mmCIF file of C-alpha atoms in Angstrom:
data_model
loop_
_atom_site.group_PDB
_atom_site.id
_atom_site.type_symbol
_atom_site.label_atom_id
_atom_site.label_comp_id
_atom_site.label_asym_id
_atom_site.label_seq_id
_atom_site.Cartn_x
_atom_site.Cartn_y
_atom_site.Cartn_z
ATOM 1 C CA MET A 150 0.182 -0.098 -0.013
ATOM 2 C CA LYS A 151 1.608 3.115 -0.565
ATOM 3 C CA LEU A 152 1.898 6.042 1.934
ATOM 4 C CA HIS A 153 -0.035 9.098 1.508
ATOM 5 C CA ILE A 154 -0.289 12.582 3.222
ATOM 6 C CA PRO A 155 -3.469 11.607 6.180
ATOM 7 C CA PRO A 156 -6.828 12.981 4.413
ATOM 8 C CA ALA A 157 -7.428 14.740 7.915
ATOM 9 C CA LEU A 158 -3.553 16.216 8.034
ATOM 10 C CA GLN A 159 -4.553 18.636 4.535
ATOM 11 C CA HIS A 160 -6.696 20.861 6.708
ATOM 12 C CA TYR A 161 -4.390 23.301 8.321
ATOM 13 C CA ARG A 162 -6.924 23.789 11.398
ATOM 14 C CA TYR A 163 -7.064 20.160 12.527
ATOM 15 C CA ARG A 164 -3.105 19.501 11.636
ATOM 16 C CA TYR A 165 -2.123 22.654 14.306
ATOM 17 C CA LEU A 166 -3.944 20.476 16.650
ATOM 18 C CA TRP A 167 -2.998 17.756 15.944
ATOM 19 C CA LEU A 168 0.799 19.210 16.147
ATOM 20 C CA GLY A 169 0.156 19.869 19.219
ATOM 21 C CA LEU A 170 -1.454 17.921 20.758
ATOM 22 C CA LEU A 171 1.575 15.046 19.684
ATOM 23 C CA ILE A 172 4.014 17.331 21.850
ATOM 24 C CA SER A 173 1.284 17.578 24.927
ATOM 25 C CA ILE A 174 0.902 13.960 25.004
ATOM 26 C CA ALA A 175 3.814 12.495 24.822
ATOM 27 C CA GLY A 176 4.241 14.964 28.282
ATOM 28 C CA SER A 177 0.855 13.675 30.290
ATOM 29 C CA GLN A 178 1.965 10.449 29.888
ATOM 30 C CA LEU A 179 5.690 11.006 31.005
ATOM 31 C CA GLN A 180 3.752 12.757 33.946
ATOM 32 C CA PHE A 181 1.470 9.543 33.897
ATOM 33 C CA ALA A 182 4.150 6.793 34.528
ATOM 34 C CA ALA A 183 6.124 8.887 36.344
ATOM 35 C CA ILE A 184 3.483 9.246 39.318
ATOM 36 C CA HIS A 185 2.747 5.198 38.839
ATOM 37 C CA TRP A 186 6.252 4.932 39.073
ATOM 38 C CA HIS A 187 5.976 7.496 42.144
ATOM 39 C CA ILE A 188 3.772 5.577 43.953
ATOM 40 C CA ARG A 189 5.545 2.934 43.941
ATOM 41 C CA ASP A 190 8.946 4.765 45.879
ATOM 42 C CA LEU A 191 7.139 6.248 48.012
ATOM 43 C CA THR A 192 5.430 3.124 49.718
ATOM 44 C CA GLY A 193 8.285 1.274 49.036
ATOM 45 C CA VAL A 194 7.185 -2.457 49.199
ATOM 46 C CA PRO A 195 4.144 -3.749 46.360
ATOM 47 C CA ASP A 196 0.673 -2.874 47.012
ATOM 48 C CA PRO A 197 -1.533 -2.774 44.664
ATOM 49 C CA MET A 198 -4.173 -0.519 46.842
ATOM 50 C CA ALA A 199 -1.760 2.327 46.669
ATOM 51 C CA LEU A 200 -1.648 1.853 42.544
ATOM 52 C CA GLY A 201 -5.143 1.157 42.210
ATOM 53 C CA GLY A 202 -6.225 4.082 44.596
ATOM 54 C CA ILE A 203 -5.314 6.530 41.362
ATOM 55 C CA GLY A 204 -7.897 5.040 39.822
ATOM 56 C CA LEU A 205 -9.922 6.250 42.110
ATOM 57 C CA ALA A 206 -8.211 9.989 42.366
ATOM 58 C CA ARG A 207 -9.509 10.200 38.489
ATOM 59 C CA ILE A 208 -12.580 8.770 37.979
ATOM 60 C CA LEU A 209 -14.736 10.087 40.906
ATOM 61 C CA PRO A 210 -14.153 14.490 39.188
ATOM 62 C CA VAL A 211 -14.180 12.651 35.673
ATOM 63 C CA ILE A 212 -17.756 11.060 37.398
ATOM 64 C CA ILE A 213 -18.864 14.901 39.184
ATOM 65 C CA PHE A 214 -17.808 17.228 36.429
ATOM 66 C CA SER A 215 -18.285 15.424 32.930
ATOM 67 C CA ILE A 216 -22.010 15.688 32.450
ATOM 68 C CA ILE A 217 -21.495 19.359 33.439
ATOM 69 C CA GLY A 218 -18.094 19.649 30.743
ATOM 70 C CA GLY A 219 -20.000 18.452 28.024
ATOM 71 C CA THR A 220 -22.874 20.633 28.417
ATOM 72 C CA VAL A 221 -20.362 23.897 29.356
ATOM 73 C CA ALA A 222 -19.169 22.322 25.392
ATOM 74 C CA ASP A 223 -22.032 22.670 23.132
ATOM 75 C CA ASN A 224 -22.728 26.298 24.754
ATOM 76 C CA PHE A 225 -18.912 28.342 24.524
ATOM 77 C CA ASN A 226 -16.523 28.030 22.487
ATOM 78 C CA ARG A 227 -15.024 25.089 22.812
ATOM 79 C CA ARG A 228 -11.321 26.646 21.398
ATOM 80 C CA ASN A 229 -11.798 28.837 24.347
ATOM 81 C CA ILE A 230 -12.034 25.664 26.874
ATOM 82 C CA LEU A 231 -9.610 24.175 25.593
ATOM 83 C CA PHE A 232 -7.554 27.751 26.230
ATOM 84 C CA ILE A 233 -8.432 27.783 29.750
ATOM 85 C CA THR A 234 -8.281 24.237 30.254
ATOM 86 C CA GLN A 235 -4.574 23.169 29.445
ATOM 87 C CA SER A 236 -3.422 26.518 31.180
ATOM 88 C CA ILE A 237 -4.950 24.335 33.786
ATOM 89 C CA LEU A 238 -3.372 21.434 33.843
ATOM 90 C CA ALA A 239 0.204 23.265 33.342
ATOM 91 C CA VAL A 240 -0.263 25.064 36.617
ATOM 92 C CA GLN A 241 -1.395 21.595 38.952
ATOM 93 C CA ALA A 242 1.848 20.144 36.501
ATOM 94 C CA LEU A 243 3.769 22.450 38.199
ATOM 95 C CA VAL A 244 2.571 22.308 41.429
ATOM 96 C CA LEU A 245 3.186 18.811 41.284
ATOM 97 C CA ALA A 246 6.464 19.451 40.050
ATOM 98 C CA TYR A 247 7.319 21.251 43.195
ATOM 99 C CA LEU A 248 6.150 19.667 45.601
ATOM 100 C CA THR A 249 8.325 16.999 44.479
ATOM 101 C CA TYR A 250 11.399 19.246 44.669
ATOM 102 C CA SER A 251 11.241 20.676 47.956
ATOM 103 C CA GLY A 252 9.790 17.120 49.279
ATOM 104 C CA LEU A 253 7.031 17.500 50.328
ATOM 105 C CA ILE A 254 5.076 15.560 48.344
ATOM 106 C CA THR A 255 3.555 12.820 49.343
ATOM 107 C CA ILE A 256 0.508 9.692 48.253
ATOM 108 C CA GLN A 257 -1.789 12.612 49.064
ATOM 109 C CA TYR A 258 -0.714 14.861 47.262
ATOM 110 C CA ILE A 259 -0.625 13.104 44.326
ATOM 111 C CA TYR A 260 -3.842 11.395 44.209
ATOM 112 C CA ILE A 261 -5.760 15.444 44.872
ATOM 113 C CA LEU A 262 -3.477 16.365 42.150
ATOM 114 C CA THR A 263 -4.801 14.035 40.455
ATOM 115 C CA ALA A 264 -7.973 15.159 41.170
ATOM 116 C CA VAL A 265 -7.634 18.030 40.012
ATOM 117 C CA GLN A 266 -6.708 16.679 36.904
ATOM 118 C CA ALA A 267 -8.972 14.981 35.826
ATOM 119 C CA SER A 268 -11.650 17.813 36.748
ATOM 120 C CA THR A 269 -10.335 19.550 34.368
ATOM 121 C CA MET A 270 -10.268 16.636 32.041
ATOM 122 C CA ALA A 271 -13.435 16.139 32.163
ATOM 123 C CA PHE A 272 -14.031 19.405 30.713
ATOM 124 C CA ASP A 273 -11.149 19.388 28.525
ATOM 125 C CA LEU A 274 -12.277 16.065 26.783
ATOM 126 C CA PRO A 275 -15.039 17.561 25.722
ATOM 127 C CA ALA A 276 -14.414 20.368 24.206
ATOM 128 C CA ARG A 277 -11.801 18.684 22.286
ATOM 129 C CA GLN A 278 -13.570 15.682 21.201
ATOM 130 C CA SER A 279 -16.349 17.665 20.320
ATOM 131 C CA LEU A 280 -14.043 20.193 18.598
ATOM 132 C CA ILE A 281 -12.007 17.986 15.869
ATOM 133 C CA PRO A 282 -15.841 17.721 13.630
ATOM 134 C CA ASN A 283 -15.666 21.604 13.504
ATOM 135 C CA LEU A 284 -11.865 20.876 11.422
ATOM 136 C CA VAL A 285 -12.326 18.538 8.606
ATOM 137 C CA PRO A 286 -15.269 17.561 7.030
ATOM 138 C CA ARG A 287 -17.356 14.088 8.170
ATOM 139 C CA ASP A 288 -15.416 12.212 5.541
ATOM 140 C CA VAL A 289 -12.470 12.268 6.499
ATOM 141 C CA LEU A 290 -13.348 11.896 10.183
ATOM 142 C CA PRO A 291 -11.927 8.289 10.980
ATOM 143 C CA SER A 292 -9.112 9.912 9.360
ATOM 144 C CA ALA A 293 -8.810 12.144 11.758
ATOM 145 C CA PHE A 294 -9.832 9.907 14.154
ATOM 146 C CA SER A 295 -7.219 7.220 13.991
ATOM 147 C CA LEU A 296 -4.168 10.206 14.209
ATOM 148 C CA ASN A 297 -5.818 11.156 17.241
ATOM 149 C CA SER A 298 -4.736 7.865 18.296
ATOM 150 C CA ILE A 299 -1.126 7.813 16.848
ATOM 151 C CA ALA A 300 -0.797 11.117 18.150
ATOM 152 C CA PHE A 301 -1.695 9.558 21.398
ATOM 153 C CA ASN A 302 -0.278 6.331 20.575
ATOM 154 C CA VAL A 303 3.235 8.145 19.962
ATOM 155 C CA GLY A 304 2.865 10.538 22.886
ATOM 156 C CA ALA A 305 2.382 6.829 25.334
ATOM 157 C CA ILE A 306 5.822 5.837 23.266
ATOM 158 C CA GLY A 307 8.433 8.975 24.381
ATOM 159 C CA GLY A 308 6.631 10.002 27.375
ATOM 160 C CA PRO A 309 7.438 6.464 29.219
ATOM 161 C CA LEU A 310 10.282 6.826 27.565
ATOM 162 C CA LEU A 311 11.176 9.838 28.346
ATOM 163 C CA LEU A 312 11.270 8.791 31.863
ATOM 164 C CA GLY A 313 13.946 6.284 31.101
ATOM 165 C CA VAL A 314 16.511 9.324 31.262
ATOM 166 C CA VAL A 315 15.525 11.058 34.061
ATOM 167 C CA PRO A 316 17.733 10.531 37.490
ATOM 168 C CA GLU A 317 16.684 8.459 40.265
ATOM 169 C CA GLY A 318 15.486 10.720 42.494
ATOM 170 C CA ALA A 319 14.269 13.341 40.898
ATOM 171 C CA LEU A 320 10.442 13.419 39.359
ATOM 172 C CA GLU A 321 9.832 16.361 39.446
ATOM 173 C CA TYR A 322 11.933 16.748 35.841
ATOM 174 C CA ALA A 323 9.478 14.626 34.900
ATOM 175 C CA TYR A 324 6.269 16.532 36.260
ATOM 176 C CA ILE A 325 8.045 20.264 34.743
ATOM 177 C CA LEU A 326 8.976 18.744 30.814
ATOM 178 C CA ASN A 327 4.958 18.204 30.621
ATOM 179 C CA SER A 328 4.251 21.390 32.710
ATOM 180 C CA ILE A 329 6.022 23.081 29.145
ATOM 181 C CA SER A 330 4.401 20.635 27.054
ATOM 182 C CA PHE A 331 1.028 21.821 26.982
ATOM 183 C CA LEU A 332 2.395 25.183 25.598
ATOM 184 C CA ALA A 333 2.149 23.193 22.503
ATOM 185 C CA VAL A 334 -1.963 22.620 22.078
ATOM 186 C CA LEU A 335 -1.994 26.762 23.569
ATOM 187 C CA LEU A 336 0.334 27.343 20.372
ATOM 188 C CA ALA A 337 -2.135 25.946 18.067
ATOM 189 C CA LEU A 338 -5.321 26.817 19.355
ATOM 190 C CA PHE A 339 -3.930 30.808 19.056
ATOM 191 C CA LEU A 340 -2.457 29.610 15.172
ATOM 192 C CA MET A 341 -5.773 27.886 13.575
ATOM 193 C CA GLY A 342 -8.256 31.518 14.586
ATOM 194 C CA ASP A 343 -11.961 31.094 15.035
ATOM 195 C CA VAL A 344 -13.911 27.443 14.242
ATOM 196 C CA PRO A 345 -17.466 28.128 13.482
ATOM 197 C CA GLN A 346 -19.910 26.142 15.912
ATOM 198 C CA ASN A 347 -23.503 25.185 16.260
ATOM 199 C CA ILE A 348 -24.774 26.409 19.590
ATOM 200 C CA ASN A 349 -28.367 28.009 18.967
ATOM 201 C CA LYS A 350 -29.871 24.435 19.696
ATOM 202 C CA ALA A 351 -27.076 23.961 22.778
ATOM 203 C CA GLY A 352 -30.144 24.466 25.210
ATOM 204 C CA GLY A 353 -28.268 26.823 27.727
ATOM 205 C CA ILE A 354 -26.453 25.553 31.198
ATOM 206 C CA ASN A 355 -29.774 23.467 32.596
ATOM 207 C CA PHE A 356 -29.991 20.508 33.973
ATOM 208 C CA SER A 357 -32.595 19.957 30.835
ATOM 209 C CA ALA A 358 -29.538 20.289 28.456
ATOM 210 C CA MET A 359 -27.763 17.875 29.904
ATOM 211 C CA TRP A 360 -30.778 14.796 30.946
ATOM 212 C CA GLU A 361 -31.351 16.092 26.823
ATOM 213 C CA GLY A 362 -27.656 14.209 26.141
ATOM 214 C CA VAL A 363 -28.167 10.947 28.164
ATOM 215 C CA ARG A 364 -31.395 10.744 26.847
ATOM 216 C CA PHE A 365 -29.935 11.061 23.511
ATOM 217 C CA ILE A 366 -27.587 8.388 23.869
ATOM 218 C CA PHE A 367 -29.288 5.528 24.608
ATOM 219 C CA LYS A 368 -32.564 6.332 22.301
ATOM 220 C CA ARG A 369 -29.149 5.070 19.989
ATOM 221 C CA PRO A 370 -28.553 2.042 20.755
ATOM 222 C CA LEU A 371 -25.213 1.962 17.853
ATOM 223 C CA ILE A 372 -23.725 4.436 20.627
ATOM 224 C CA SER A 373 -24.583 2.730 23.742
ATOM 225 C CA SER A 374 -23.744 -0.530 22.964
ATOM 226 C CA THR A 375 -20.403 1.101 22.045
ATOM 227 C CA MET A 376 -19.732 2.978 25.419
ATOM 228 C CA LEU A 377 -21.285 -0.435 27.168
ATOM 229 C CA MET A 378 -18.542 -2.280 25.685
ATOM 230 C CA ASP A 379 -16.334 0.443 26.101
ATOM 231 C CA PHE A 380 -16.654 -0.006 30.092
ATOM 232 C CA ILE A 381 -16.973 -3.847 30.055
ATOM 233 C CA ALA A 382 -13.261 -4.205 28.334
ATOM 234 C CA THR A 383 -11.437 -2.162 29.969
ATOM 235 C CA PHE A 384 -12.943 -2.916 33.262
ATOM 236 C CA PHE A 385 -11.929 -6.224 33.306
ATOM 237 C CA ALA A 386 -8.736 -5.944 31.044
ATOM 238 C CA SER A 387 -7.443 -2.981 32.659
ATOM 239 C CA ALA A 388 -4.229 -4.199 34.132
ATOM 240 C CA ASN A 389 -2.071 -0.539 32.754
ATOM 241 C CA THR A 390 -1.528 0.284 37.073
ATOM 242 C CA MET A 391 -0.020 -3.373 37.582
ATOM 243 C CA LEU A 392 3.163 -2.406 35.297
ATOM 244 C CA PRO A 393 5.637 -1.266 38.117
ATOM 245 C CA ILE A 394 4.557 -4.611 40.376
ATOM 246 C CA VAL A 395 4.794 -7.148 37.075
ATOM 247 C CA ALA A 396 8.150 -5.179 36.004
ATOM 248 C CA ARG A 397 9.675 -4.690 39.614
ATOM 249 C CA ASP A 398 8.822 -7.882 41.146
ATOM 250 C CA ILE A 399 7.426 -10.885 38.434
ATOM 251 C CA LEU A 400 9.701 -9.944 35.446
ATOM 252 C CA ASP A 401 13.327 -7.980 37.495
ATOM 253 C CA VAL A 402 13.945 -5.816 34.885
ATOM 254 C CA GLY A 403 13.349 -2.645 36.770
ATOM 255 C CA LYS A 404 12.492 1.307 35.867
ATOM 256 C CA THR A 405 14.251 -0.017 31.938
ATOM 257 C CA GLY A 406 12.333 -2.689 32.106
ATOM 258 C CA PHE A 407 9.548 -0.865 33.498
ATOM 259 C CA VAL A 408 9.475 1.898 30.886
ATOM 260 C CA TRP A 409 9.679 -0.624 27.618
ATOM 261 C CA LEU A 410 6.261 -2.470 28.695
ATOM 262 C CA THR A 411 4.776 1.178 29.594
ATOM 263 C CA SER A 412 5.266 2.334 25.480
ATOM 264 C CA ALA A 413 4.702 -1.216 24.002
ATOM 265 C CA GLN A 414 0.727 -0.838 23.812
ATOM 266 C CA ALA A 415 1.017 2.718 22.254
ATOM 267 C CA MET A 416 4.142 0.656 20.124
ATOM 268 C CA GLY A 417 1.021 -1.230 18.752
ATOM 269 C CA SER A 418 -1.237 1.357 18.755
ATOM 270 C CA VAL A 419 0.938 3.448 16.154
ATOM 271 C CA SER A 420 1.086 0.295 14.314
ATOM 272 C CA ALA A 421 -2.821 -0.343 13.784
ATOM 273 C CA GLY A 422 -2.885 4.016 13.725
ATOM 274 C CA LEU A 423 -0.827 3.749 10.693
ATOM 275 C CA VAL A 424 -2.555 1.583 8.853
ATOM 276 C CA VAL A 425 -5.903 2.744 9.452
ATOM 277 C CA SER A 426 -5.571 6.357 8.719
ATOM 278 C CA GLN A 427 -4.463 5.408 5.215
ATOM 279 C CA LEU A 428 -7.798 3.785 4.738
ATOM 280 C CA PRO A 429 -10.085 5.617 2.359
ATOM 281 C CA LYS A 430 -13.441 4.307 4.103
ATOM 282 C CA ILE A 431 -13.579 1.106 6.470
ATOM 283 C CA ARG A 432 -16.215 -1.539 5.707
ATOM 284 C CA LYS A 433 -18.317 -4.230 7.491
ATOM 285 C CA GLN A 434 -17.051 -1.701 11.209
ATOM 286 C CA GLY A 435 -19.062 -3.790 13.147
ATOM 287 C CA MET A 436 -17.713 -7.706 12.577
ATOM 288 C CA LEU A 437 -14.296 -5.458 12.668
ATOM 289 C CA PHE A 438 -14.940 -3.765 16.207
ATOM 290 C CA PHE A 439 -16.160 -6.701 17.322
ATOM 291 C CA GLY A 440 -12.984 -8.808 16.178
ATOM 292 C CA SER A 441 -10.292 -6.415 18.181
ATOM 293 C CA VAL A 442 -12.204 -6.242 21.291
ATOM 294 C CA LEU A 443 -12.003 -10.152 21.008
ATOM 295 C CA VAL A 444 -8.003 -9.542 20.412
ATOM 296 C CA PHE A 445 -7.654 -7.301 23.197
ATOM 297 C CA GLY A 446 -9.006 -9.930 25.467
ATOM 298 C CA PHE A 447 -6.339 -12.903 24.119
ATOM 299 C CA ALA A 448 -3.592 -10.950 24.803
ATOM 300 C CA THR A 449 -4.613 -9.044 28.290
ATOM 301 C CA ILE A 450 -4.998 -13.140 28.951
ATOM 302 C CA LEU A 451 -1.316 -13.591 27.626
ATOM 303 C CA PHE A 452 0.545 -10.539 29.318
ATOM 304 C CA GLY A 453 -1.268 -11.830 32.420
ATOM 305 C CA PHE A 454 0.696 -15.415 32.161
ATOM 306 C CA SER A 455 3.936 -14.202 30.872
ATOM 307 C CA THR A 456 6.629 -14.513 32.416
ATOM 308 C CA THR A 457 9.153 -13.226 30.070
ATOM 309 C CA PHE A 458 10.147 -9.506 29.575
ATOM 310 C CA ALA A 459 9.556 -10.470 25.811
ATOM 311 C CA LEU A 460 6.353 -12.742 25.869
ATOM 312 C CA ALA A 461 4.935 -8.766 27.969
ATOM 313 C CA MET A 462 6.663 -7.147 25.248
ATOM 314 C CA ILE A 463 4.619 -9.407 22.723
ATOM 315 C CA SER A 464 1.209 -8.856 24.724
ATOM 316 C CA LEU A 465 0.912 -5.797 25.480
ATOM 317 C CA PHE A 466 1.713 -4.865 22.325
ATOM 318 C CA LEU A 467 -0.998 -6.917 20.368
ATOM 319 C CA ILE A 468 -3.293 -5.001 23.493
ATOM 320 C CA GLY A 469 -2.222 -1.624 22.454
ATOM 321 C CA ALA A 470 -3.284 -2.644 18.585
ATOM 322 C CA ALA A 471 -6.325 -4.549 18.954
ATOM 323 C CA ASP A 472 -7.468 -1.339 21.305
ATOM 324 C CA ALA A 473 -6.172 1.674 18.231
ATOM 325 C CA VAL A 474 -8.841 0.407 16.218
ATOM 326 C CA SER A 475 -11.764 -0.321 18.208
ATOM 327 C CA THR A 476 -11.036 3.064 19.614
ATOM 328 C CA VAL A 477 -11.057 4.565 15.692
ATOM 329 C CA ILE A 478 -14.349 2.562 15.335
ATOM 330 C CA ARG A 479 -15.372 4.088 18.270
ATOM 331 C CA ASN A 480 -15.558 7.512 17.746
ATOM 332 C CA THR A 481 -16.263 7.301 14.028
ATOM 333 C CA ILE A 482 -19.775 6.157 14.291
ATOM 334 C CA ARG A 483 -20.854 8.692 17.574
ATOM 335 C CA GLN A 484 -19.879 11.654 16.479
ATOM 336 C CA MET A 485 -20.750 10.922 12.666
ATOM 337 C CA GLN A 486 -24.137 9.650 14.654
ATOM 338 C CA THR A 487 -24.198 12.349 16.548
ATOM 339 C CA PRO A 488 -25.153 16.744 15.639
ATOM 340 C CA ASP A 489 -23.437 18.992 16.227
ATOM 341 C CA HIS A 490 -25.623 20.796 19.366
ATOM 342 C CA ILE A 491 -24.969 17.607 21.459
ATOM 343 C CA ARG A 492 -22.340 17.086 20.749
ATOM 344 C CA GLY A 493 -20.155 18.034 23.781
ATOM 345 C CA ARG A 494 -23.112 16.337 26.117
ATOM 346 C CA MET A 495 -21.973 13.164 24.656
ATOM 347 C CA THR A 496 -18.894 12.556 24.629
ATOM 348 C CA SER A 497 -19.020 13.577 28.203
ATOM 349 C CA VAL A 498 -20.687 11.060 28.861
ATOM 350 C CA ASN A 499 -18.887 8.538 26.312
ATOM 351 C CA GLN A 500 -16.487 9.877 28.904
ATOM 352 C CA ILE A 501 -17.820 8.440 31.897
ATOM 353 C CA PHE A 502 -17.817 4.698 30.003
ATOM 354 C CA PHE A 503 -14.311 5.203 28.865
ATOM 355 C CA MET A 504 -12.108 6.828 31.591
ATOM 356 C CA GLY A 505 -14.781 5.064 33.712
ATOM 357 C CA GLY A 506 -13.932 1.572 33.118
ATOM 358 C CA PRO A 507 -9.938 1.565 33.087
ATOM 359 C CA GLN A 508 -9.400 3.437 36.488
ATOM 360 C CA LEU A 509 -12.640 1.092 38.265
ATOM 361 C CA GLY A 510 -10.748 -1.518 36.465
ATOM 362 C CA GLU A 511 -7.342 -0.594 38.477
ATOM 363 C CA VAL A 512 -9.799 -0.417 41.506
ATOM 364 C CA GLU A 513 -10.746 -4.086 40.803
ATOM 365 C CA ALA A 514 -7.621 -5.472 39.317
ATOM 366 C CA GLY A 515 -6.024 -4.314 42.439
ATOM 367 C CA LEU A 516 -8.656 -6.023 45.499
ATOM 368 C CA VAL A 517 -8.310 -9.001 43.166
ATOM 369 C CA ALA A 518 -4.290 -9.091 43.032
ATOM 370 C CA VAL A 519 -4.517 -8.039 46.913
ATOM 371 C CA ALA A 520 -6.441 -11.423 47.156
ATOM 372 C CA PHE A 521 -5.135 -14.115 44.453
ATOM 373 C CA GLY A 522 -1.867 -12.842 43.039
ATOM 374 C CA VAL A 523 -1.378 -9.736 40.220
ATOM 375 C CA PRO A 524 -1.434 -13.171 36.721
ATOM 376 C CA PHE A 525 -4.867 -13.861 38.080
ATOM 377 C CA ALA A 526 -5.617 -9.937 38.414
ATOM 378 C CA ILE A 527 -4.804 -10.086 34.917
ATOM 379 C CA ILE A 528 -6.076 -12.879 33.333
ATOM 380 C CA SER A 529 -9.738 -13.406 35.223
ATOM 381 C CA GLY A 530 -9.636 -9.229 33.247
ATOM 382 C CA GLY A 531 -8.973 -11.226 30.088
ATOM 383 C CA VAL A 532 -11.539 -13.744 30.554
ATOM 384 C CA GLY A 533 -14.475 -11.107 31.733
ATOM 385 C CA CYS A 534 -13.556 -8.924 28.728
ATOM 386 C CA ILE A 535 -14.489 -12.143 26.352
ATOM 387 C CA LEU A 536 -17.446 -12.624 27.873
ATOM 388 C CA GLY A 537 -19.228 -8.739 28.476
ATOM 389 C CA LEU A 538 -18.299 -9.087 24.288
ATOM 390 C CA GLY A 539 -20.457 -12.203 23.421
ATOM 391 C CA PHE A 540 -23.126 -10.380 25.987
ATOM 392 C CA VAL A 541 -23.427 -7.280 23.685
ATOM 393 C CA ALA A 542 -22.551 -9.603 20.812
ATOM 394 C CA TRP A 543 -26.018 -11.252 22.126
ATOM 395 C CA ARG A 544 -28.355 -7.893 23.220
ATOM 396 C CA TRP A 545 -27.476 -5.280 20.479
ATOM 397 C CA PRO A 546 -26.916 -7.926 17.069
ATOM 398 C CA GLN A 547 -27.198 -4.522 14.607
ATOM 399 C CA LEU A 548 -23.928 -3.607 16.039
ATOM 400 C CA MET A 549 -22.200 -6.695 14.613
ATOM 401 C CA ALA A 550 -24.142 -6.756 11.261
ATOM 402 C CA TYR A 551 -23.074 -2.504 11.073
ATOM 403 C CA ASN A 552 -21.104 -1.535 7.696
ATOM 404 C CA GLY A 553 -20.359 1.938 8.345
ATOM 405 C CA ASP A 554 -22.942 3.180 6.855
ATOM 406 C CA GLU A 555 -24.151 7.081 8.141
ATOM 407 C CA PRO A 556 -26.758 9.692 8.503
ATOM 408 C CA THR A 557 -26.207 12.976 7.412
ATOM 409 C CA LEU A 558 -24.832 14.982 9.545
ATOM 410 C CA ALA A 559 -24.827 19.456 9.830
ATOM 411 C CA GLY A 560 -21.867 20.944 11.434
ATOM 412 C CA ALA A 561 -19.334 19.564 9.510
ATOM 413 C CA PRO A 562 -16.423 22.415 7.744
ATOM 414 C CA ALA A 563 -14.829 22.355 4.395
ATOM 415 C CA ASP A 564 -11.482 23.645 4.268
#
């Protein structure tokens, strides 16, 4: 297959945003990995519950603020919202760096600052995701979302690898680099200029407008079923917070091995995302979606059985590749089936599902790991993912039969 410039990058507003995210996400993923390693250092011993607790700090603010964040994204200029949220995230990283440098840092402070970050993301993500259909025409949305996946996963590779060069006992440098990385998105938002947005039907900031978003989703089985599948898969098969224990206490590969294991999943996602971004149109999307989740579950089981570094890397690579394919299809279905005036609210409800799954899954994995050990927690999660897939296939057969045909919706621009 001859490589060409992905269609979405031919639209300059999206190109600015994508390049900014490419840098910023690397910083965010650097901080994400650093926090997990930091908690393991602060506990001094393997403590799955201390690592799992970070999931609660991330998901509770999302549950509380997400619907509000989506309503705000539909009623106010999404580009301006991102200026505010990205600035707050930069300050949060600086505070984390200061506390670490001064020696005042504790697990409790990490939890609190993580909750601040998650609260901000509850407003940032609906605005960012619903902005994308305002930047590119609807026929290139699959390309845009596959490129989003690539940006996220390039950052998920580069961020943890950067942690490998951060000196031992100097994690504040990781947090400072993350703070600086947000300047890339702020510059991109400035360069792209005004972005047209339909707010005439948004309905204002009130309970009725928020409930409209929830009602919209659950009246559309294609959207609600993909959200439920996303939650089930990531709830049971979320093993990322166990990686410090796998690297340090099971595989005995230390910090260097940890950063490579953390990056392996993203390497698989980037590889799959590059392939998908080149496709002009994806057919049989439902079957492809179910197949990718099935691979995700089996690869998780394989990772749980891994006793060598090589097998663990291969398993995580497969997990990432499968997740990238399902993510592109899920996002394309949701955005193309949702009118512009309600996209922020749809994304905010989706945020509860796709963030709630892995974050609550980290708590679940921590509890199971305490009771039965880390390998059992990972293996049983993969089995739960596959069983959940079977339930969704039985309950919503129209999702498996979905072929990529979409209704025509307003709100997608011409460049």
